[in-house]
Coordinates of N, CA and C in Angstrom, one line a residue:
X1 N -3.1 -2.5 22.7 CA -4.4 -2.4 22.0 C -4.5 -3.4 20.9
X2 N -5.4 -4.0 20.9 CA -5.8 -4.9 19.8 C -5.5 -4.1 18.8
X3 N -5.2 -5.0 17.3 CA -5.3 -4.3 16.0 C -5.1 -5.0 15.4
X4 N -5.6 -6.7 15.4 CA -5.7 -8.0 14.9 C -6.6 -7.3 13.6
X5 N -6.9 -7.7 12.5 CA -7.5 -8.3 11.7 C -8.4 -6.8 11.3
X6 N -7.9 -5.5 11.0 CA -8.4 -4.2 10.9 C -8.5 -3.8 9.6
X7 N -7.4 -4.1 8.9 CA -7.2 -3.7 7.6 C -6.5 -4.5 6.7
X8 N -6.9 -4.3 5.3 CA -6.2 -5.0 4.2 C -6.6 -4.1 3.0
X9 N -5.5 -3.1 2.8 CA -5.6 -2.2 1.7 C -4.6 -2.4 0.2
X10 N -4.4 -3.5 -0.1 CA -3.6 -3.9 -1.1 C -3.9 -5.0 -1.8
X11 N -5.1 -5.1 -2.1 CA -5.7 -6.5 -2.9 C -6.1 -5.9 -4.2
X12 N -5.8 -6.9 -5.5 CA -6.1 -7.4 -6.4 C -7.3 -7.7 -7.1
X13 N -7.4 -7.5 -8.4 CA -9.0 -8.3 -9.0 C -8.6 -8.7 -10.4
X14 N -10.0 -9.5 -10.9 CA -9.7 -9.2 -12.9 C -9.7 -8.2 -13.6
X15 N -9.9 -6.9 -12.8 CA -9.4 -5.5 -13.0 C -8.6 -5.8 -13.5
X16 N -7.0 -5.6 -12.8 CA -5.2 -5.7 -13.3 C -5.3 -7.7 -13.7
X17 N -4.3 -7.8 -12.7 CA -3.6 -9.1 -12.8 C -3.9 -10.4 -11.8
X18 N -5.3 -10.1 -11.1 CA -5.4 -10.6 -10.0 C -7.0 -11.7 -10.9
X19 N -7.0 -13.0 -9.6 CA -8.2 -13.8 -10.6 C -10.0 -13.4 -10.0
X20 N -10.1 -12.8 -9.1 CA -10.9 -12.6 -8.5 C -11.9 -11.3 -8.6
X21 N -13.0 -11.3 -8.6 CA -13.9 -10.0 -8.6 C -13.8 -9.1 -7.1
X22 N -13.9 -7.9 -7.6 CA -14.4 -7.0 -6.3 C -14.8 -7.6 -5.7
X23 N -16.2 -8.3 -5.7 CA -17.2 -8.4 -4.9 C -16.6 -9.7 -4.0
X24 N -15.8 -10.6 -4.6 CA -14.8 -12.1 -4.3 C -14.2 -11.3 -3.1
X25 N -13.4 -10.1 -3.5 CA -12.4 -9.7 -2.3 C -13.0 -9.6 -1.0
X26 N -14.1 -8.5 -1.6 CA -14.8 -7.8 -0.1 C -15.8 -9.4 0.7
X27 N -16.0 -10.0 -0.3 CA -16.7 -11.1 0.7 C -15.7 -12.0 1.7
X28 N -14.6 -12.1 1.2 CA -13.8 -13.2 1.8 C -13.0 -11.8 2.9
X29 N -13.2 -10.5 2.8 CA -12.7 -9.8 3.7 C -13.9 -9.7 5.0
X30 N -15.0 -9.9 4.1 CA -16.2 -9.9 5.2 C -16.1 -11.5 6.0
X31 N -15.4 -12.1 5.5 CA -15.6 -13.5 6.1 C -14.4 -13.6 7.0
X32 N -13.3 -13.1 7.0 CA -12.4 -13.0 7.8 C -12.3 -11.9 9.2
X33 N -13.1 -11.0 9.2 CA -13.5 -10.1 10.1 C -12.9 -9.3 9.8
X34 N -12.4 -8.5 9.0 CA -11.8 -7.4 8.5 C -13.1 -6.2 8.7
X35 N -12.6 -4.8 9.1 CA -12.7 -3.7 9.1 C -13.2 -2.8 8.2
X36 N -11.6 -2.9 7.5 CA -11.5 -2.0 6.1 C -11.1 -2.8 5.4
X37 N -11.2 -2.9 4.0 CA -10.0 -3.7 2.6 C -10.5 -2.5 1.7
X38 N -9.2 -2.7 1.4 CA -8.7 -1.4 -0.5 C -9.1 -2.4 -1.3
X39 N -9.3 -1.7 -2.6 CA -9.0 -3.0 -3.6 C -8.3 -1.6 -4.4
X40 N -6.9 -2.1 -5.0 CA -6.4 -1.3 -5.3 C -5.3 -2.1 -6.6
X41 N -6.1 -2.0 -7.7 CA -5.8 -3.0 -9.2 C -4.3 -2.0 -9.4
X42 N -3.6 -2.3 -10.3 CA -2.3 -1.8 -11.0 C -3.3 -0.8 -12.2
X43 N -2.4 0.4 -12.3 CA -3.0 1.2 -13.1 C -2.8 1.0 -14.5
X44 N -1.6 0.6 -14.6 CA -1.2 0.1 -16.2 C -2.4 -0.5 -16.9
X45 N -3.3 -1.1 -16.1 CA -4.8 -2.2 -17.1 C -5.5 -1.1 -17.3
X46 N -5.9 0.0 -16.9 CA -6.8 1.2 -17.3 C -6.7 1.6 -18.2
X47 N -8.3 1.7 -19.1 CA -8.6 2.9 -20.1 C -9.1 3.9 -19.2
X48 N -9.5 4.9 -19.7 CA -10.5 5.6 -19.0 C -11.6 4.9 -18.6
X49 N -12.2 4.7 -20.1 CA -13.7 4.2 -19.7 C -13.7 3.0 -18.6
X50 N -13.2 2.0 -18.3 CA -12.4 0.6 -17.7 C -12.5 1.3 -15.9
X51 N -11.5 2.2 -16.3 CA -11.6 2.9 -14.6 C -12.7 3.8 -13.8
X52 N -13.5 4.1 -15.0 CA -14.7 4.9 -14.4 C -15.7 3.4 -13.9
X53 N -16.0 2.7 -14.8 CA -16.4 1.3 -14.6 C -15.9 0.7 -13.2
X54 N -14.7 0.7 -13.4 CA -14.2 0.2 -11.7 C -14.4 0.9 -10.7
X55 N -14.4 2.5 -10.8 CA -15.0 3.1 -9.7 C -16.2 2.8 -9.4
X56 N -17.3 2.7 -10.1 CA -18.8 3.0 -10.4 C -18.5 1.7 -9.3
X57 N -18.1 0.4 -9.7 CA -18.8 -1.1 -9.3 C -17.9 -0.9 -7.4
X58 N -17.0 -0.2 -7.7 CA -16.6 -0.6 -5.7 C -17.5 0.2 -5.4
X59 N -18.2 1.2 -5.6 CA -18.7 2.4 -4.8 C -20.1 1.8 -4.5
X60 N -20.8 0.9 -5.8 CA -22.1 0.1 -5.7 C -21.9 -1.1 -4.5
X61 N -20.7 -1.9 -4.5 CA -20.5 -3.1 -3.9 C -20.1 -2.5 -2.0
X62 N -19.5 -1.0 -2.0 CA -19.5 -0.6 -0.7 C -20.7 0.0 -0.3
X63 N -21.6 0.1 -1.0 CA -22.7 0.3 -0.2 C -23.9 -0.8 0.1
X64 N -23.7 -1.7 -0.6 CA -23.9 -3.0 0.1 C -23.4 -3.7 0.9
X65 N -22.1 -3.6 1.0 CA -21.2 -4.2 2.3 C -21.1 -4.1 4.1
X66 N -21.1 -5.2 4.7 CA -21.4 -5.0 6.0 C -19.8 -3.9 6.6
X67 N -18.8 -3.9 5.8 CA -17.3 -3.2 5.7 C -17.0 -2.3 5.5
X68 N -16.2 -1.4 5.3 CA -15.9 -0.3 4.9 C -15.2 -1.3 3.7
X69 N -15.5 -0.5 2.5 CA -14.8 -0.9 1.1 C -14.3 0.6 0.8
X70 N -12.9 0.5 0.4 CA -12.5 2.1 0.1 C -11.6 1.6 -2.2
X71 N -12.0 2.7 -2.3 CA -11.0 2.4 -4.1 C -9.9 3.3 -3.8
X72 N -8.6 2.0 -4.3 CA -7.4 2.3 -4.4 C -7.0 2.2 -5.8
X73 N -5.3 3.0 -5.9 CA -5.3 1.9 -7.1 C -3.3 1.9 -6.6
X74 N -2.8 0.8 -7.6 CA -1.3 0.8 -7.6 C -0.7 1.6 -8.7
X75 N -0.1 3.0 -8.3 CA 0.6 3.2 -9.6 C 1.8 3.0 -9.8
X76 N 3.1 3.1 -10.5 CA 4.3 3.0 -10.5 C 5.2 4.3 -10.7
X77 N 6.3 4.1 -10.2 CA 6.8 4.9 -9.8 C 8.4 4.9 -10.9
X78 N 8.6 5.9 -11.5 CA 9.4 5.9 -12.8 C 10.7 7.2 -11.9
X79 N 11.7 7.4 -13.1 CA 12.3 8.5 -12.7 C 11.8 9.8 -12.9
X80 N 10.8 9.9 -14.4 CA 9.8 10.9 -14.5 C 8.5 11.0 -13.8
X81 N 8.2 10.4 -13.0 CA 7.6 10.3 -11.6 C 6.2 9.3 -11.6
X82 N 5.1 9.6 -10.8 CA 4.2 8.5 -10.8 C 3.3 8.5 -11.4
X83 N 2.7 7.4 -12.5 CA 1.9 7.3 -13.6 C 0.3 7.7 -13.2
X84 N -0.1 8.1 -12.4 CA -0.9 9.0 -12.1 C -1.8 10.5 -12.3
X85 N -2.5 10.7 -12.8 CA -2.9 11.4 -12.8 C -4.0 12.4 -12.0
X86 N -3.7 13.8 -11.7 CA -4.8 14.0 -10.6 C -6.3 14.1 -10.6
X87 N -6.6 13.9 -12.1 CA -7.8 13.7 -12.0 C -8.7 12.1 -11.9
X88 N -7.8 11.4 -11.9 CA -8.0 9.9 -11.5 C -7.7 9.8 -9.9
X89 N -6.7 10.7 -9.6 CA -6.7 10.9 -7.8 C -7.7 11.1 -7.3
X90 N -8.6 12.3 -8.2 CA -9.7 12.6 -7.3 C -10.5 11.8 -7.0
X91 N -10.6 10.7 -7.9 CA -12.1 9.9 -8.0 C -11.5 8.5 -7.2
X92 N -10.6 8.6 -6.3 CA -10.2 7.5 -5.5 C -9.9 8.2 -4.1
X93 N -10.1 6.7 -3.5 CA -9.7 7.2 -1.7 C -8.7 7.3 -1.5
X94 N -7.4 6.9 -2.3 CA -6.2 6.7 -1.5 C -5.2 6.2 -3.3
X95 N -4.3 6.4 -3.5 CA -3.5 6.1 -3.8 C -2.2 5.5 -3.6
X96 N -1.5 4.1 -4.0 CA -0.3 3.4 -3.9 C 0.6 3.8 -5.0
X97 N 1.8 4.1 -4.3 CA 3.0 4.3 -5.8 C 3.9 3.1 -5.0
X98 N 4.1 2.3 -6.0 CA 4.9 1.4 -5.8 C 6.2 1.5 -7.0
X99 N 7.7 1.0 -6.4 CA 8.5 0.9 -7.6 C 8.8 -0.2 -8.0
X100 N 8.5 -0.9 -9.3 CA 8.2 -2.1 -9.7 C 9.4 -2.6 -11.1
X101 N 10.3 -1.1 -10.8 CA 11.4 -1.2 -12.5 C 12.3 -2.1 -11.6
X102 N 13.3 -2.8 -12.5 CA 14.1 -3.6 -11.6 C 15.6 -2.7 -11.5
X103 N 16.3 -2.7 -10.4 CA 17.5 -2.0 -10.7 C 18.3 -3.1 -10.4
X104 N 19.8 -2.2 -11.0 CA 21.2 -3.4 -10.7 C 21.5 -3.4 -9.7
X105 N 22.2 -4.5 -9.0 CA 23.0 -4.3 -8.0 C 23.8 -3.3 -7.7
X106 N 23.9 -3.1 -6.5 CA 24.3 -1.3 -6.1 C 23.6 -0.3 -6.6
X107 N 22.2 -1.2 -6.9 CA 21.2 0.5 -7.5 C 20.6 1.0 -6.3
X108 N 21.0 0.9 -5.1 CA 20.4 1.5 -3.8 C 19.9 2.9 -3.6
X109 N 21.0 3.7 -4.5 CA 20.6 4.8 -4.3 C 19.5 5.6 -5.3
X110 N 19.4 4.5 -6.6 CA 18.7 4.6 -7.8 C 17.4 4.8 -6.6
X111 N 17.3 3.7 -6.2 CA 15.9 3.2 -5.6 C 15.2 4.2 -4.6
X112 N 16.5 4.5 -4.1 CA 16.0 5.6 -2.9 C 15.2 6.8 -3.5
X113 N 16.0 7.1 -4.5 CA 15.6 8.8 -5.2 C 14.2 8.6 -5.7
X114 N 13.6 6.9 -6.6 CA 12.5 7.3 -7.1 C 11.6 7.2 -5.3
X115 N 11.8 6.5 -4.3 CA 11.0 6.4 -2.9 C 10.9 8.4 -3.0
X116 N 11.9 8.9 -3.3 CA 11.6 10.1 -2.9 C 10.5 10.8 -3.9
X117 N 10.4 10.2 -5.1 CA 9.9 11.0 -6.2 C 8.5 10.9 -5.5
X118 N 7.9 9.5 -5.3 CA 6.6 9.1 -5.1 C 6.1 10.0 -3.2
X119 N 7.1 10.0 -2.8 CA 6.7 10.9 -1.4 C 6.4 12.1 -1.7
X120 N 7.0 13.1 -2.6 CA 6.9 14.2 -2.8 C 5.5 14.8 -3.9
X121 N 5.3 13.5 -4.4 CA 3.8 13.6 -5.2 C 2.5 13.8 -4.3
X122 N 1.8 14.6 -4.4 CA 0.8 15.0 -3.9 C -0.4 14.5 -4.3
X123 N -0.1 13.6 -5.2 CA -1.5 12.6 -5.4 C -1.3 11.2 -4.9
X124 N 0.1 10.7 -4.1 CA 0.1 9.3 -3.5 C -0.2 9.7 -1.8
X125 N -0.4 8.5 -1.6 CA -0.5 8.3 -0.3 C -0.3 7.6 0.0
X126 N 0.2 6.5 -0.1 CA 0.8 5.0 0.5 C 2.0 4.4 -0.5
X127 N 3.3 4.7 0.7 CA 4.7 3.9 -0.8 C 3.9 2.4 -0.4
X128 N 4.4 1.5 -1.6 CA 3.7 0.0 -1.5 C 5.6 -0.4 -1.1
X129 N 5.1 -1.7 -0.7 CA 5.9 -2.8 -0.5 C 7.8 -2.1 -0.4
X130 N 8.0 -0.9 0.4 CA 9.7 -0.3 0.9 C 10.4 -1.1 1.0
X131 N 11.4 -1.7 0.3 CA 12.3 -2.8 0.7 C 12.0 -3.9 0.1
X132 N 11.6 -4.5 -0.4 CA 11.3 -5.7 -1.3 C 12.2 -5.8 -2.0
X133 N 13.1 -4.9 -2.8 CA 14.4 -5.0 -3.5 C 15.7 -4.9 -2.8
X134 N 16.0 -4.7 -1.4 CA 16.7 -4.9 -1.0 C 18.0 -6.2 -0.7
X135 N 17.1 -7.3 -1.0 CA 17.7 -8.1 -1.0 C 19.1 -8.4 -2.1
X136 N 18.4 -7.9 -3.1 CA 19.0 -7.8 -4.4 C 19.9 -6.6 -4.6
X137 N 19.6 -5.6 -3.8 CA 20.6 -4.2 -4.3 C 21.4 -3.9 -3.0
X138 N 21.0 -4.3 -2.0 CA 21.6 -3.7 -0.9 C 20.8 -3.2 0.2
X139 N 20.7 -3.2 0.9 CA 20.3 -2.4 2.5 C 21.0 -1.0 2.3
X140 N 19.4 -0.1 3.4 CA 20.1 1.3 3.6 C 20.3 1.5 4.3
X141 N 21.5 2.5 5.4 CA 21.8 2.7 6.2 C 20.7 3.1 7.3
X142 N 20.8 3.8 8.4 CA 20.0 4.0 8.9 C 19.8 5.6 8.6
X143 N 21.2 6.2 8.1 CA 21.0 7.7 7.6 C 19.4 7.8 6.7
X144 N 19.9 6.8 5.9 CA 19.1 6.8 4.3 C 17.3 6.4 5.0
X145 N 17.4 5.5 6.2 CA 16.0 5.6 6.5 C 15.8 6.7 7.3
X146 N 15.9 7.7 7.8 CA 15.6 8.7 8.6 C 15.5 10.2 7.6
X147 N 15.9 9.8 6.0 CA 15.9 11.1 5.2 C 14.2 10.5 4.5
X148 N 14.8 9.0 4.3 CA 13.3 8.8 4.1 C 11.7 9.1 4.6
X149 N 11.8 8.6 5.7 CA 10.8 8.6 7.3 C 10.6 10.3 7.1
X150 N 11.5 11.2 7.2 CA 11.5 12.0 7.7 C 11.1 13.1 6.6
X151 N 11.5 12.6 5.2 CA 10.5 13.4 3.8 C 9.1 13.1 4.1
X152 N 8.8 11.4 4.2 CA 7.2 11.2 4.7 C 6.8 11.9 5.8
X153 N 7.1 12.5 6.9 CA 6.4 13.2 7.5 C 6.6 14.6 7.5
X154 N 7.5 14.7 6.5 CA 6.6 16.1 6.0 C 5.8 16.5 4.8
X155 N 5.4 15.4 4.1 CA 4.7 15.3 2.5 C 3.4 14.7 3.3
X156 N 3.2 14.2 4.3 CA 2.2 13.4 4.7 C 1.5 12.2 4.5
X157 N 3.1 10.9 3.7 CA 3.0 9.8 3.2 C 2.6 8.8 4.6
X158 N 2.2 7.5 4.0 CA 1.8 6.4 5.0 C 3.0 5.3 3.8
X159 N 3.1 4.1 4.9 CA 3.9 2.8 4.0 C 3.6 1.7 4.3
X160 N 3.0 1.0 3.5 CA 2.5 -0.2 3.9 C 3.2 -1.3 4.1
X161 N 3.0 -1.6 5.2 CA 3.7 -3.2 5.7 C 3.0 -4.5 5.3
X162 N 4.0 -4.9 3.8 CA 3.5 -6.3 3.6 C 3.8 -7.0 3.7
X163 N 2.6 -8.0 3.9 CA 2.7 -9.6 4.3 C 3.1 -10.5 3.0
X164 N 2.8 -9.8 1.6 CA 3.6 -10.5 0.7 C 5.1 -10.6 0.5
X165 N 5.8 -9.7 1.3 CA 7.1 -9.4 0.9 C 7.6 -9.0 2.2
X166 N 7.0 -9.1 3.3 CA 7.7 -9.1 4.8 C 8.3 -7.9 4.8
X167 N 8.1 -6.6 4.3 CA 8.8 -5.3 4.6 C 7.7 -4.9 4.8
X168 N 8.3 -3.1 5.2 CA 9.9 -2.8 5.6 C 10.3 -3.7 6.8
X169 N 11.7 -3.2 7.3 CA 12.7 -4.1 8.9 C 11.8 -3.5 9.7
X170 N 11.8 -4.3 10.8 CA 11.4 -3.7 12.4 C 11.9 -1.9 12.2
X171 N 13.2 -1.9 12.3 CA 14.0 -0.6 12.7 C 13.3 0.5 12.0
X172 N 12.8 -0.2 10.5 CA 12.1 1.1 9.9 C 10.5 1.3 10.3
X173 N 9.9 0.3 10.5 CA 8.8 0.6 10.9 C 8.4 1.1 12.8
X174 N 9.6 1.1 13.1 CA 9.6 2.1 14.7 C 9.6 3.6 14.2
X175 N 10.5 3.3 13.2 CA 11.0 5.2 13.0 C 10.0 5.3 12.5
X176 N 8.9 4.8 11.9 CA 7.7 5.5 11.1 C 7.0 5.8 12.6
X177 N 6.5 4.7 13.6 CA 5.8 5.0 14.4 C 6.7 6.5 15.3
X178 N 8.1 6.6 15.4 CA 8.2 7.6 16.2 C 7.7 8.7 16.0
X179 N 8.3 9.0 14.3 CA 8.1 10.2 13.7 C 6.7 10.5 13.2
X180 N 5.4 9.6 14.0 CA 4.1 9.9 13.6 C 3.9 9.6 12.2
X181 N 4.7 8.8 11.1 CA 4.4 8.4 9.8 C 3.5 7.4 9.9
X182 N 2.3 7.4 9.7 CA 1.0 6.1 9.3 C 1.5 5.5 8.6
X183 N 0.8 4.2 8.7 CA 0.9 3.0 8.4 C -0.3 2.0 8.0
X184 N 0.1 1.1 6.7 CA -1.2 0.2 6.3 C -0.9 -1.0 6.7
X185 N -1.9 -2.3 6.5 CA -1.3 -3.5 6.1 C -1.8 -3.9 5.2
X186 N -1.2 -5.0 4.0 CA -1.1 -4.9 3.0 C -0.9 -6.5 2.9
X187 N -2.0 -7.3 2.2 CA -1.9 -9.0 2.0 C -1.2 -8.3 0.1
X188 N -1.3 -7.6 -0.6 CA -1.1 -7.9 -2.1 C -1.4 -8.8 -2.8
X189 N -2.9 -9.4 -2.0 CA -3.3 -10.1 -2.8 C -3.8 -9.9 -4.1
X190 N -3.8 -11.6 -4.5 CA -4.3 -11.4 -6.2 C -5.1 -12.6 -6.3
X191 N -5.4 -13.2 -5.5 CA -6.5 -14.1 -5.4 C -7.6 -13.9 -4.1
X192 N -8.9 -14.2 -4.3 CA -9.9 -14.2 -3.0 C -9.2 -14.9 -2.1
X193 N -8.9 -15.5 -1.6 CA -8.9 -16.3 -0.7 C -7.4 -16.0 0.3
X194 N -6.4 -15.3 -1.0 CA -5.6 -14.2 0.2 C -6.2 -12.9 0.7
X195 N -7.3 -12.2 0.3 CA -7.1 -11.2 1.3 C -7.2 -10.9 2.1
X196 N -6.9 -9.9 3.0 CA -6.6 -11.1 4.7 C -5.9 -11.2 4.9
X197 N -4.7 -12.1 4.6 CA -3.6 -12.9 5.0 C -2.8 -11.6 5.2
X198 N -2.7 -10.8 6.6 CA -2.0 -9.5 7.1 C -1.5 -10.0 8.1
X199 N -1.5 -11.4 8.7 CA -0.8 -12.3 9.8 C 0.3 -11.6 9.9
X200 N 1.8 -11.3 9.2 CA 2.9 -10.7 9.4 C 3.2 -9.5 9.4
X201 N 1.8 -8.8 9.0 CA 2.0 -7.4 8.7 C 1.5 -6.8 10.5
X202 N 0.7 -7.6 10.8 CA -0.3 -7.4 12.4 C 1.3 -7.8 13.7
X203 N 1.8 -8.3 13.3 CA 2.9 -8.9 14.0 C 3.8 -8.0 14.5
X204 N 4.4 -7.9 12.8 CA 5.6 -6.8 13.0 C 5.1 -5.5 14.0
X205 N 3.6 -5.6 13.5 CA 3.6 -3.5 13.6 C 3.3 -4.1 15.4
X206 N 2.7 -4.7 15.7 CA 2.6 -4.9 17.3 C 4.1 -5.1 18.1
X207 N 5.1 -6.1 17.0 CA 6.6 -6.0 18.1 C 6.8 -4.4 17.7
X208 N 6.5 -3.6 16.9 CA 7.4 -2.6 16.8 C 6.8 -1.3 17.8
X209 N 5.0 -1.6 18.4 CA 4.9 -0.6 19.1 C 3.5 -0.2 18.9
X210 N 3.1 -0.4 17.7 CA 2.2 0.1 16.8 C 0.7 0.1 17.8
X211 N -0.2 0.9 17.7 CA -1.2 1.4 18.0 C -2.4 1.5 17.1
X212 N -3.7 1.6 16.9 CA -4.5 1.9 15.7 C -4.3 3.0 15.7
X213 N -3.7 4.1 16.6 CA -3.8 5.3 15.8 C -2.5 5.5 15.0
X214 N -2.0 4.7 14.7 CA -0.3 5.2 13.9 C -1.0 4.5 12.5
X215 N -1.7 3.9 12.1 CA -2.8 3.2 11.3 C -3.3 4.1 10.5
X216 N -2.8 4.4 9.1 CA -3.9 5.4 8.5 C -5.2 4.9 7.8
X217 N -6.6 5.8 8.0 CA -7.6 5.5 8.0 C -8.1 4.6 9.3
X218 N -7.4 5.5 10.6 CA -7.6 5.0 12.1 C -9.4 5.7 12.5
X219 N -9.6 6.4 11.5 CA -11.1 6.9 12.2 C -12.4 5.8 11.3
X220 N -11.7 5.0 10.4 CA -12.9 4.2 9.9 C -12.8 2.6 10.9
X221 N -12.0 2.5 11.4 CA -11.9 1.4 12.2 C -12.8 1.1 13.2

């Protein structure tokens, strides 16, 4: 089944730390043939007032859109858990907990435990970028991906496969598809002109098996 060019739920604006406007994203998502795109800023830039403002302008800009525009945001994920709040959950489509602290070498298992903090939260929905520190601390076994995979299908998590950072491995993104765990793709962009750029995120999930319905937000497609 085709599933070229569907989604891009991990982009950037002058919201957080990105150079581009909403309106920049969703156009150059409209120009690429995209489906769906998130715009989903880092939560750390929020005031209140800032994020109601941000809600207000995607919700105006998706109803002008030939696209589906959905509001994300990135929160971070700590050992006291994800900087989120549920009343800022409500007023979004989807939530990212990403872990962005740096650990030491052999912090593998550090890393693992907060992956579990942010699965067991009930206001995320998408871990960001799984494995991107791997290089640096170590690889998990395959025990350690199957406790993971297998907390996300029963919390009801999705994990986004990015094209900024070429995670997670093949091996883990089968075990999501076996175990019915959804899945995004994810450019993390921070400029217009990457969003989109899901070329290795469309790749992987097709050698690994992937279908639009292992895809979450497979009924706005």
């Amino acid at each position: 089944m085709q599933v070229s060019k569907m989604m891009d739920m991990h982009t950037h604006t002058q919201y957080s730390d990105g150079i581009g406007t909403i309106r920049d994203n969703v156009a150059e998502a409209e120009r690429k043939g995209l489906k769906l795109v998130g715009i989903s800023d880092h939560i750390q830039y929020f005031t209140p007032k800032k994020f109601n403002t941000y809600i207000s302008e995607i919700r105006q800009i998706k109803k002008e859109s030939e696209i589906t525009v959905l509001a994300g945001i990135e929160a971070n994920i700590f050992t006291t858990g994800v900087d989120i709040t549920s009343e800022m959950a409500k007023k979004l489509d989807y939530v990212i907990a990403s872990a962005h602290v740096w650990l030491d070498p052999e912090g593998i298992d550090a890393y693992l435990d907060l992956i579990k903090i942010a699965i067991q939260d009930e206001d995320v929905d998408i871990i960001g970028h799984f494995g991107n520190v791997f290089p640096y601390i170590g690889y998990p076994s395959y025990e350690d991906y199957l406790e993971i995979v297998e907390l996300a299908e029963e919390y009801g998590k999705a994990f986004e496969i990015s094209s900024r950072y070429r995670v997670p491995e093949l091996d883990f993104i089968k075990l999501c598809i076996k175990r019915g765990v959804k899945l995004t793709f994810a450019s993390d962009a921070h400029m217009p002109s990457d969003v989109g750029a899901i070329r290795w995120s469309e790749k992987i999930f097709k050698k690994a098996g992937g279908t639009k319905e292992d895809l979450l937000f497979s009924e706005l497609l």
